[in-house]
PDB file of C-alpha atoms in Angstrom:
ATOM      1  CA  MET A 296       7.567  34.991 124.505  1.00 43.00           C
ATOM      2  CA  ASN A 297      10.316  37.666 123.467  1.00 46.00           C
ATOM      3  CA  ARG A 298      11.441  37.766 119.741  1.00 49.00           C
ATOM      4  CA  GLN A 299      12.707  41.551 120.369  1.00 55.00           C
ATOM      5  CA  PRO A 300      15.465  40.971 118.350  1.00 56.00           C
ATOM      6  CA  PRO A 301      19.056  42.077 119.676  1.00 65.00           C
ATOM      7  CA  PRO A 302      21.310  43.542 117.670  1.00 67.00           C
ATOM      8  CA  HIS A 303      22.044  43.002 114.107  1.00 81.00           C
ATOM      9  CA  SER A 304      23.505  43.381 111.238  1.00 84.00           C
ATOM     10  CA  ASP A 305      20.474  45.396 109.088  1.00 90.00           C
ATOM     11  CA  ALA A 306      22.089  42.887 106.632  1.00 94.00           C
ATOM     12  CA  VAL A 307      21.418  40.069 109.134  1.00 96.00           C
ATOM     13  CA  ALA A 308      18.343  41.619 110.184  1.00 95.00           C
ATOM     14  CA  SER A 309      17.011  41.733 106.931  1.00 96.00           C
ATOM     15  CA  THR A 310      17.845  37.363 106.371  1.00 97.00           C
ATOM     16  CA  LEU A 311      15.611  36.930 109.698  1.00 97.00           C
ATOM     17  CA  LYS A 312      12.608  39.260 109.087  1.00 97.00           C
ATOM     18  CA  ARG A 313      12.282  37.274 105.985  1.00 98.00           C
ATOM     19  CA  TRP A 314      12.585  33.892 107.364  1.00 98.00           C
ATOM     20  CA  HIS A 315       9.737  34.484 110.277  1.00 97.00           C
ATOM     21  CA  GLN A 316       8.185  35.856 107.377  1.00 97.00           C
ATOM     22  CA  MET A 317       8.167  32.720 105.326  1.00 96.00           C
ATOM     23  CA  LEU A 318       7.740  31.005 108.285  1.00 94.00           C
ATOM     24  CA  ASP A 319       4.461  32.676 109.331  1.00 94.00           C
ATOM     25  CA  ALA A 320       3.150  32.081 106.031  1.00 94.00           C
ATOM     26  CA  ARG A 321       4.915  27.828 106.111  1.00 92.00           C
ATOM     27  CA  ASP A 322       5.867  29.268 103.047  1.00 95.00           C
ATOM     28  CA  LEU A 323       9.848  28.281 102.345  1.00 96.00           C
ATOM     29  CA  THR A 324       9.583  28.958  98.278  1.00 95.00           C
ATOM     30  CA  ASP A 325      12.284  32.135  98.020  1.00 96.00           C
ATOM     31  CA  LEU A 326      14.201  30.160 101.454  1.00 97.00           C
ATOM     32  CA  PRO A 327      16.741  30.173  98.514  1.00 97.00           C
ATOM     33  CA  GLU A 328      17.238  33.334  97.554  1.00 97.00           C
ATOM     34  CA  ILE A 329      18.932  33.712 101.636  1.00 98.00           C
ATOM     35  CA  VAL A 330      20.860  31.545 101.834  1.00 98.00           C
ATOM     36  CA  HIS A 331      24.809  30.601 100.695  1.00 98.00           C
ATOM     37  CA  PRO A 332      25.529  28.590  97.459  1.00 96.00           C
ATOM     38  CA  ASP A 333      27.958  26.442  99.951  1.00 96.00           C
ATOM     39  CA  ALA A 334      26.155  26.950 103.222  1.00 98.00           C
ATOM     40  CA  VAL A 335      26.129  23.448 105.545  1.00 97.00           C
ATOM     41  CA  PHE A 336      22.781  22.269 107.334  1.00 96.00           C
ATOM     42  CA  ARG A 337      23.741  20.374 110.780  1.00 97.00           C
ATOM     43  CA  SER A 338      20.710  17.709 111.780  1.00 95.00           C
ATOM     44  CA  PRO A 339      20.131  17.342 115.294  1.00 96.00           C
ATOM     45  CA  MET A 340      19.434  13.748 113.670  1.00 95.00           C
ATOM     46  CA  ALA A 341      23.191  12.870 112.415  1.00 93.00           C
ATOM     47  CA  HIS A 342      27.311  14.370 112.947  1.00 93.00           C
ATOM     48  CA  THR A 343      28.352  14.304 109.765  1.00 93.00           C
ATOM     49  CA  PRO A 344      26.942  17.870 107.948  1.00 94.00           C
ATOM     50  CA  TYR A 345      24.975  18.061 104.837  1.00 93.00           C
ATOM     51  CA  LYS A 346      26.707  20.900 102.018  1.00 93.00           C
ATOM     52  CA  SER A 347      25.085  23.163  99.839  1.00 94.00           C
ATOM     53  CA  ALA A 348      22.146  24.951  99.534  1.00 95.00           C
ATOM     54  CA  MET A 349      19.897  23.038  98.069  1.00 93.00           C
ATOM     55  CA  ALA A 350      20.325  20.039 101.040  1.00 93.00           C
ATOM     56  CA  LEU A 351      19.283  23.319 103.866  1.00 95.00           C
ATOM     57  CA  CYS A 352      16.519  23.617 101.456  1.00 95.00           C
ATOM     58  CA  MET A 353      16.014  20.763 101.595  1.00 93.00           C
ATOM     59  CA  ALA A 354      16.162  19.791 105.216  1.00 93.00           C
ATOM     60  CA  LEU A 355      14.197  23.400 105.951  1.00 95.00           C
ATOM     61  CA  ASN A 356      11.161  22.121 103.103  1.00 93.00           C
ATOM     62  CA  THR A 357      10.566  18.839 105.560  1.00 93.00           C
ATOM     63  CA  VAL A 358      11.005  19.698 108.928  1.00 93.00           C
ATOM     64  CA  ILE A 359       8.368  22.449 108.744  1.00 92.00           C
ATOM     65  CA  GLU A 360       5.989  19.808 107.064  1.00 92.00           C
ATOM     66  CA  VAL A 361       7.221  17.099 110.058  1.00 95.00           C
ATOM     67  CA  PHE A 362       6.227  19.020 113.333  1.00 96.00           C
ATOM     68  CA  GLU A 363       2.742  20.690 114.540  1.00 96.00           C
ATOM     69  CA  ASP A 364       2.602  23.676 116.738  1.00 96.00           C
ATOM     70  CA  PHE A 365       5.265  25.499 115.815  1.00 96.00           C
ATOM     71  CA  THR A 366       6.211  28.423 117.920  1.00 96.00           C
ATOM     72  CA  TYR A 367       9.417  30.998 117.748  1.00 97.00           C
ATOM     73  CA  HIS A 368      10.259  32.137 121.261  1.00 98.00           C
ATOM     74  CA  ARG A 369      13.317  34.017 122.858  1.00 97.00           C
ATOM     75  CA  GLU A 370      15.718  35.104 120.011  1.00 97.00           C
ATOM     76  CA  LEU A 371      19.260  35.718 120.273  1.00 97.00           C
ATOM     77  CA  ALA A 372      22.669  36.538 119.410  1.00 96.00           C
ATOM     78  CA  THR A 373      25.874  36.785 118.606  1.00 96.00           C
ATOM     79  CA  ALA A 374      28.347  40.230 120.271  1.00 94.00           C
ATOM     80  CA  ASP A 375      29.038  40.936 116.543  1.00 94.00           C
ATOM     81  CA  GLY A 376      25.499  39.790 115.320  1.00 94.00           C
ATOM     82  CA  GLN A 377      27.173  37.326 112.971  1.00 96.00           C
ATOM     83  CA  SER A 378      24.569  34.259 114.200  1.00 97.00           C
ATOM     84  CA  ALA A 379      21.681  33.872 115.933  1.00 97.00           C
ATOM     85  CA  VAL A 380      19.295  31.506 118.684  1.00 98.00           C
ATOM     86  CA  LEU A 381      15.744  30.905 117.472  1.00 98.00           C
ATOM     87  CA  GLU A 382      15.001  28.487 120.440  1.00 98.00           C
ATOM     88  CA  PHE A 383      11.587  27.100 119.797  1.00 98.00           C
ATOM     89  CA  SER A 384       8.435  24.504 120.762  1.00 98.00           C
ATOM     90  CA  ALA A 385       6.749  22.309 118.320  1.00 98.00           C
ATOM     91  CA  ARG A 386       4.815  18.552 118.544  1.00 97.00           C
ATOM     92  CA  VAL A 387       6.490  15.454 116.362  1.00 97.00           C
ATOM     93  CA  GLY A 388       2.782  13.537 116.844  1.00 95.00           C
ATOM     94  CA  ASP A 389       2.040  13.485 120.963  1.00 96.00           C
ATOM     95  CA  LYS A 390       6.203  14.317 121.227  1.00 97.00           C
ATOM     96  CA  GLN A 391       6.180  17.912 123.014  1.00 97.00           C
ATOM     97  CA  LEU A 392       9.812  18.813 122.044  1.00 98.00           C
ATOM     98  CA  LYS A 393      11.842  22.108 122.713  1.00 98.00           C
ATOM     99  CA  GLY A 394      14.177  22.955 120.493  1.00 98.00           C
ATOM    100  CA  ILE A 395      16.332  25.860 118.538  1.00 98.00           C
ATOM    101  CA  ASP A 396      18.201  26.679 115.583  1.00 98.00           C
ATOM    102  CA  LEU A 397      21.339  28.343 115.457  1.00 98.00           C
ATOM    103  CA  ILE A 398      22.391  29.927 112.400  1.00 98.00           C
ATOM    104  CA  ARG A 399      25.355  31.487 111.377  1.00 98.00           C
ATOM    105  CA  PHE A 400      25.985  34.243 109.057  1.00 98.00           C
ATOM    106  CA  ASN A 401      27.882  35.993 106.114  1.00 97.00           C
ATOM    107  CA  GLU A 402      28.678  40.102 106.070  1.00 95.00           C
ATOM    108  CA  GLU A 403      26.079  39.822 103.065  1.00 96.00           C
ATOM    109  CA  GLY A 404      23.177  38.823 105.728  1.00 97.00           C
ATOM    110  CA  LEU A 405      23.135  35.000 103.603  1.00 98.00           C
ATOM    111  CA  ILE A 406      23.043  32.097 106.218  1.00 98.00           C
ATOM    112  CA  THR A 407      25.941  30.450 105.561  1.00 98.00           C
ATOM    113  CA  GLU A 408      25.533  27.534 109.044  1.00 98.00           C
ATOM    114  CA  PHE A 409      22.467  26.239 109.989  1.00 98.00           C
ATOM    115  CA  GLU A 410      22.217  23.710 112.907  1.00 98.00           C
ATOM    116  CA  VAL A 411      19.195  23.215 114.836  1.00 98.00           C
ATOM    117  CA  MET A 412      19.385  20.838 118.141  1.00 98.00           C
ATOM    118  CA  VAL A 413      16.077  18.918 119.301  1.00 98.00           C
ATOM    119  CA  ARG A 414      15.231  17.634 123.441  1.00 98.00           C
ATOM    120  CA  PRO A 415      13.832  15.405 124.787  1.00 97.00           C
ATOM    121  CA  MET A 416      15.375  12.424 123.218  1.00 96.00           C
ATOM    122  CA  SER A 417      12.242  10.455 122.500  1.00 97.00           C
ATOM    123  CA  ALA A 418      10.886  13.112 120.901  1.00 97.00           C
ATOM    124  CA  LEU A 419      14.357  13.672 118.653  1.00 97.00           C
ATOM    125  CA  ALA A 420      13.846  10.305 117.400  1.00 96.00           C
ATOM    126  CA  ALA A 421      10.235  10.296 116.240  1.00 96.00           C
ATOM    127  CA  LEU A 422      11.129  14.061 114.603  1.00 96.00           C
ATOM    128  CA  GLY A 423      14.530  10.957 112.973  1.00 94.00           C
ATOM    129  CA  GLU A 424      11.925   8.832 112.431  1.00 94.00           C
ATOM    130  CA  GLU A 425       9.830  11.133 110.012  1.00 93.00           C
ATOM    131  CA  MET A 426      12.731  12.468 108.607  1.00 90.00           C
ATOM    132  CA  GLY A 427      13.957   9.473 107.427  1.00 88.00           C
ATOM    133  CA  GLN A 428      11.133   8.011 105.933  1.00 88.00           C
ATOM    134  CA  ARG A 429      10.077  11.364 103.919  1.00 87.00           C
ATOM    135  CA  VAL A 430      14.195  13.100 102.459  1.00 80.00           C
ATOM    136  CA  GLY A 431      17.071  10.502 104.394  1.00 69.00           C
ATOM    137  CA  ALA A 432      17.659   8.589 101.129  1.00 69.00           C
ATOM    138  CA  HIS A 433      17.939  12.329  99.816  1.00 74.00           C
ATOM    139  CA  LEU A 434      20.381  14.157 101.705  1.00 75.00           C
ATOM    140  CA  LYS A 435      22.606  10.719 101.901  1.00 74.00           C
ATOM    141  CA  GLY A 436      23.868  12.659  98.936  1.00 74.00           C
ATOM    142  CA  PHE A 437      24.897  16.030 100.502  1.00 75.00           C
ATOM    143  CA  ARG A 438      27.434  14.684 102.781  1.00 76.00           C
TER     144      ARG A 438
ATOM    145  CA  MET B 138      35.557  30.650 119.014  1.00 43.00           C
ATOM    146  CA  ASN B 139      34.216  33.461 119.501  1.00 46.00           C
ATOM    147  CA  ARG B 140      33.882  33.728 124.277  1.00 50.00           C
ATOM    148  CA  GLN B 141      33.877  37.567 123.944  1.00 55.00           C
ATOM    149  CA  PRO B 142      30.301  38.490 125.315  1.00 56.00           C
ATOM    150  CA  PRO B 143      27.051  40.209 124.280  1.00 65.00           C
ATOM    151  CA  PRO B 144      25.859  42.785 126.224  1.00 67.00           C
ATOM    152  CA  HIS B 145      24.416  41.143 129.350  1.00 81.00           C
ATOM    153  CA  SER B 146      23.279  43.271 132.931  1.00 84.00           C
ATOM    154  CA  ASP B 147      26.574  43.584 135.337  1.00 90.00           C
ATOM    155  CA  ALA B 148      24.464  40.653 137.175  1.00 94.00           C
ATOM    156  CA  VAL B 149      24.189  38.602 134.406  1.00 96.00           C
ATOM    157  CA  ALA B 150      27.940  38.771 133.134  1.00 95.00           C
ATOM    158  CA  SER B 151      29.304  38.622 137.179  1.00 96.00           C
ATOM    159  CA  THR B 152      27.359  35.035 136.521  1.00 97.00           C
ATOM    160  CA  LEU B 153      28.877  34.440 133.805  1.00 97.00           C
ATOM    161  CA  LYS B 154      32.049  35.428 134.737  1.00 97.00           C
ATOM    162  CA  ARG B 155      31.956  32.818 137.746  1.00 98.00           C
ATOM    163  CA  TRP B 156      30.255  29.808 135.720  1.00 98.00           C
ATOM    164  CA  HIS B 157      33.083  30.092 133.349  1.00 97.00           C
ATOM    165  CA  GLN B 158      35.599  30.041 135.800  1.00 97.00           C
ATOM    166  CA  MET B 159      34.270  27.511 137.811  1.00 96.00           C
ATOM    167  CA  LEU B 160      33.813  25.706 134.390  1.00 94.00           C
ATOM    168  CA  ASP B 161      37.780  26.216 133.731  1.00 94.00           C
ATOM    169  CA  ALA B 162      38.641  24.370 137.035  1.00 94.00           C
ATOM    170  CA  ARG B 163      36.386  22.220 136.304  1.00 92.00           C
ATOM    171  CA  ASP B 164      35.376  22.719 140.429  1.00 94.00           C
ATOM    172  CA  LEU B 165      31.546  23.608 141.012  1.00 96.00           C
ATOM    173  CA  THR B 166      31.287  24.183 144.210  1.00 95.00           C
ATOM    174  CA  ASP B 167      29.967  27.463 144.280  1.00 96.00           C
ATOM    175  CA  LEU B 168      27.545  26.287 142.074  1.00 97.00           C
ATOM    176  CA  PRO B 169      24.549  27.345 144.910  1.00 97.00           C
ATOM    177  CA  GLU B 170      25.789  30.418 145.067  1.00 97.00           C
ATOM    178  CA  ILE B 171      24.429  31.475 141.619  1.00 98.00           C
ATOM    179  CA  VAL B 172      22.320  29.806 141.409  1.00 98.00           C
ATOM    180  CA  HIS B 173      18.275  30.534 142.672  1.00 98.00           C
ATOM    181  CA  PRO B 174      16.989  27.855 144.691  1.00 96.00           C
ATOM    182  CA  ASP B 175      13.935  26.679 142.952  1.00 96.00           C
ATOM    183  CA  ALA B 176      16.161  27.015 139.806  1.00 98.00           C
ATOM    184  CA  VAL B 177      14.982  24.469 137.321  1.00 97.00           C
ATOM    185  CA  PHE B 178      17.110  22.339 134.751  1.00 96.00           C
ATOM    186  CA  ARG B 179      15.792  20.872 131.856  1.00 97.00           C
ATOM    187  CA  SER B 180      17.546  18.262 130.834  1.00 95.00           C
ATOM    188  CA  PRO B 181      18.522  17.351 126.874  1.00 96.00           C
ATOM    189  CA  MET B 182      17.520  14.125 127.578  1.00 95.00           C
ATOM    190  CA  ALA B 183      14.252  13.862 129.425  1.00 93.00           C
ATOM    191  CA  HIS B 184      11.411  16.093 128.618  1.00 93.00           C
ATOM    192  CA  THR B 185      10.187  16.293 132.586  1.00 93.00           C
ATOM    193  CA  PRO B 186      11.595  19.416 134.221  1.00 94.00           C
ATOM    194  CA  TYR B 187      14.561  18.775 136.829  1.00 93.00           C
ATOM    195  CA  LYS B 188      13.016  20.773 139.693  1.00 93.00           C
ATOM    196  CA  SER B 189      15.181  22.582 142.616  1.00 94.00           C
ATOM    197  CA  ALA B 190      18.890  24.378 142.684  1.00 95.00           C
ATOM    198  CA  MET B 191      20.124  21.115 144.297  1.00 93.00           C
ATOM    199  CA  ALA B 192      19.059  19.248 141.019  1.00 93.00           C
ATOM    200  CA  LEU B 193      20.658  21.542 138.307  1.00 95.00           C
ATOM    201  CA  CYS B 194      23.847  21.658 140.750  1.00 95.00           C
ATOM    202  CA  MET B 195      23.749  17.269 141.000  1.00 93.00           C
ATOM    203  CA  ALA B 196      22.870  17.162 136.819  1.00 93.00           C
ATOM    204  CA  LEU B 197      25.667  19.921 136.581  1.00 95.00           C
ATOM    205  CA  ASN B 198      28.774  18.027 138.397  1.00 93.00           C
ATOM    206  CA  THR B 199      27.713  14.533 136.602  1.00 93.00           C
ATOM    207  CA  VAL B 200      27.460  16.040 133.427  1.00 93.00           C
ATOM    208  CA  ILE B 201      31.291  18.132 133.585  1.00 92.00           C
ATOM    209  CA  GLU B 202      32.470  14.148 134.568  1.00 92.00           C
ATOM    210  CA  VAL B 203      31.274  12.723 131.567  1.00 95.00           C
ATOM    211  CA  PHE B 204      32.168  14.953 129.537  1.00 96.00           C
ATOM    212  CA  GLU B 205      35.427  15.378 127.800  1.00 96.00           C
ATOM    213  CA  ASP B 206      37.675  17.811 125.733  1.00 96.00           C
ATOM    214  CA  PHE B 207      34.556  20.292 126.906  1.00 96.00           C
ATOM    215  CA  THR B 208      35.325  23.569 125.022  1.00 96.00           C
ATOM    216  CA  TYR B 209      32.994  26.161 124.947  1.00 97.00           C
ATOM    217  CA  HIS B 210      32.492  28.403 121.038  1.00 98.00           C
ATOM    218  CA  ARG B 211      29.512  31.149 120.582  1.00 97.00           C
ATOM    219  CA  GLU B 212      28.022  32.956 123.372  1.00 97.00           C
ATOM    220  CA  LEU B 213      24.596  35.179 122.645  1.00 97.00           C
ATOM    221  CA  ALA B 214      22.629  37.116 123.905  1.00 96.00           C
ATOM    222  CA  THR B 215      18.782  38.182 124.278  1.00 96.00           C
ATOM    223  CA  ALA B 216      18.070  41.689 123.413  1.00 94.00           C
ATOM    224  CA  ASP B 217      17.109  42.180 127.541  1.00 94.00           C
ATOM    225  CA  GLY B 218      20.161  40.203 128.613  1.00 94.00           C
ATOM    226  CA  GLN B 219      18.626  37.832 130.846  1.00 96.00           C
ATOM    227  CA  SER B 220      18.363  34.862 129.064  1.00 97.00           C
ATOM    228  CA  ALA B 221      21.891  33.132 127.452  1.00 97.00           C
ATOM    229  CA  VAL B 222      23.184  30.382 124.848  1.00 98.00           C
ATOM    230  CA  LEU B 223      26.514  29.038 125.302  1.00 98.00           C
ATOM    231  CA  GLU B 224      27.605  26.322 122.284  1.00 98.00           C
ATOM    232  CA  PHE B 225      29.836  24.080 123.067  1.00 98.00           C
ATOM    233  CA  SER B 226      30.991  21.100 121.747  1.00 98.00           C
ATOM    234  CA  ALA B 227      32.467  17.645 123.717  1.00 98.00           C
ATOM    235  CA  ARG B 228      33.110  14.414 123.650  1.00 97.00           C
ATOM    236  CA  VAL B 229      31.736  10.888 125.570  1.00 97.00           C
ATOM    237  CA  GLY B 230      33.346   7.952 124.692  1.00 95.00           C
ATOM    238  CA  ASP B 231      33.594   7.546 120.838  1.00 96.00           C
ATOM    239  CA  LYS B 232      31.155  10.156 120.328  1.00 97.00           C
ATOM    240  CA  GLN B 233      32.261  13.969 119.639  1.00 97.00           C
ATOM    241  CA  LEU B 234      28.849  15.796 120.010  1.00 98.00           C
ATOM    242  CA  LYS B 235      27.517  19.595 119.802  1.00 98.00           C
ATOM    243  CA  GLY B 236      25.302  21.103 122.384  1.00 98.00           C
ATOM    244  CA  ILE B 237      23.976  24.727 123.995  1.00 98.00           C
ATOM    245  CA  ASP B 238      23.144  25.326 126.988  1.00 98.00           C
ATOM    246  CA  LEU B 239      20.183  27.895 126.953  1.00 98.00           C
ATOM    247  CA  ILE B 240      20.389  29.548 130.928  1.00 98.00           C
ATOM    248  CA  ARG B 241      17.087  32.203 131.591  1.00 98.00           C
ATOM    249  CA  PHE B 242      18.524  35.234 134.741  1.00 98.00           C
ATOM    250  CA  ASN B 243      16.691  36.691 137.126  1.00 97.00           C
ATOM    251  CA  GLU B 244      17.173  40.230 138.016  1.00 95.00           C
ATOM    252  CA  GLU B 245      20.393  39.625 140.418  1.00 96.00           C
ATOM    253  CA  GLY B 246      21.573  37.332 137.799  1.00 97.00           C
ATOM    254  CA  LEU B 247      20.744  34.210 139.738  1.00 98.00           C
ATOM    255  CA  ILE B 248      20.956  31.146 137.449  1.00 98.00           C
ATOM    256  CA  THR B 249      16.285  30.307 137.528  1.00 98.00           C
ATOM    257  CA  GLU B 250      16.543  28.129 134.375  1.00 98.00           C
ATOM    258  CA  PHE B 251      19.161  25.568 133.072  1.00 98.00           C
ATOM    259  CA  GLU B 252      18.264  23.551 129.788  1.00 98.00           C
ATOM    260  CA  VAL B 253      20.369  21.234 127.958  1.00 98.00           C
ATOM    261  CA  MET B 254      20.434  20.079 124.408  1.00 98.00           C
ATOM    262  CA  VAL B 255      22.604  18.003 122.275  1.00 98.00           C
ATOM    263  CA  ARG B 256      23.459  16.535 118.767  1.00 98.00           C
ATOM    264  CA  PRO B 257      23.130  14.230 116.932  1.00 97.00           C
ATOM    265  CA  MET B 258      21.401  11.408 118.378  1.00 96.00           C
ATOM    266  CA  SER B 259      23.753   8.802 118.776  1.00 97.00           C
ATOM    267  CA  ALA B 260      26.266  11.317 121.334  1.00 97.00           C
ATOM    268  CA  LEU B 261      23.079  12.144 123.512  1.00 97.00           C
ATOM    269  CA  ALA B 262      22.198   7.995 123.736  1.00 96.00           C
ATOM    270  CA  ALA B 263      25.736   7.781 125.044  1.00 96.00           C
ATOM    271  CA  LEU B 264      25.075  10.796 127.294  1.00 96.00           C
ATOM    272  CA  GLY B 265      21.830   9.874 128.732  1.00 94.00           C
ATOM    273  CA  GLU B 266      23.246   6.359 129.403  1.00 94.00           C
ATOM    274  CA  GLU B 267      26.092   7.188 131.402  1.00 93.00           C
ATOM    275  CA  MET B 268      23.716  10.577 133.223  1.00 90.00           C
ATOM    276  CA  GLY B 269      21.447   7.578 134.125  1.00 88.00           C
ATOM    277  CA  GLN B 270      23.830   4.999 135.553  1.00 88.00           C
ATOM    278  CA  ARG B 271      25.044   7.637 137.549  1.00 87.00           C
ATOM    279  CA  VAL B 272      22.555   9.883 139.270  1.00 80.00           C
ATOM    280  CA  GLY B 273      19.141   8.790 136.968  1.00 69.00           C
ATOM    281  CA  ALA B 274      17.763   7.896 140.657  1.00 69.00           C
ATOM    282  CA  HIS B 275      18.330  10.625 142.147  1.00 74.00           C
ATOM    283  CA  LEU B 276      16.847  12.276 139.563  1.00 74.00           C
ATOM    284  CA  LYS B 277      13.873  11.686 139.564  1.00 74.00           C
ATOM    285  CA  GLY B 278      13.903  12.048 142.706  1.00 74.00           C
ATOM    286  CA  PHE B 279      13.399  16.048 142.209  1.00 75.00           C
ATOM    287  CA  ARG B 280      11.022  16.190 139.075  1.00 76.00           C
TER     288      ARG B 280
END
């Protein structure tokens, strides 16, 4: 496992540190404090992004309920330090999966885009089914 | 678009430069020169990895035939410079998609792991169908 962080700006490093703390505690109550109000969530299932911090927080709160055995692995950054990739593994039911969070930050370190990709397809389908049952109808209002 | 590279080792930077040149020319003839013989390909569709440089080269040669309007965007690296993420967009038929190549290199800069993730699910399904028709039967022998 390589969680040694690449060189981010101090603001981005601080946001990522809080994100990891929230994930470790499985408590995203303070998530809105590190998300820009106009942030966008790009789901692994749907093409159309979900708009607003509220949509992003709702999606991420649900995802952490659905994922079991969630573990982060490598962390990567762009040269300008304003985007990060967090590699993870998890399980949905009996489906093992790999995935990444591709996150863009503004200059204050707030999250402005959060894009998730997952493989393989069978696990993505299982994740989509669980997410759809839990928040599908609510999230559609944020397109 | 941000293709300014993060700080890789010279060997990794050289490999990535050659990879981009091959992609720009849409000619992967020399790909085996930058791939370790025991490299592993992790497909966005299947859980089980495909083993050997030959399987990886076959998969990538087919993917570049299937993808239209292929464009790289952000490039990210781990702090140790031994892994990279290349963000891309492309199209399969009428399905727009986003994706990432998550690549691990050895100390000589050779590719040892190449993992691809794609969203959304409808585009992944379209990609899976095209790949299955073209190389599915051949690739299964490399599991």
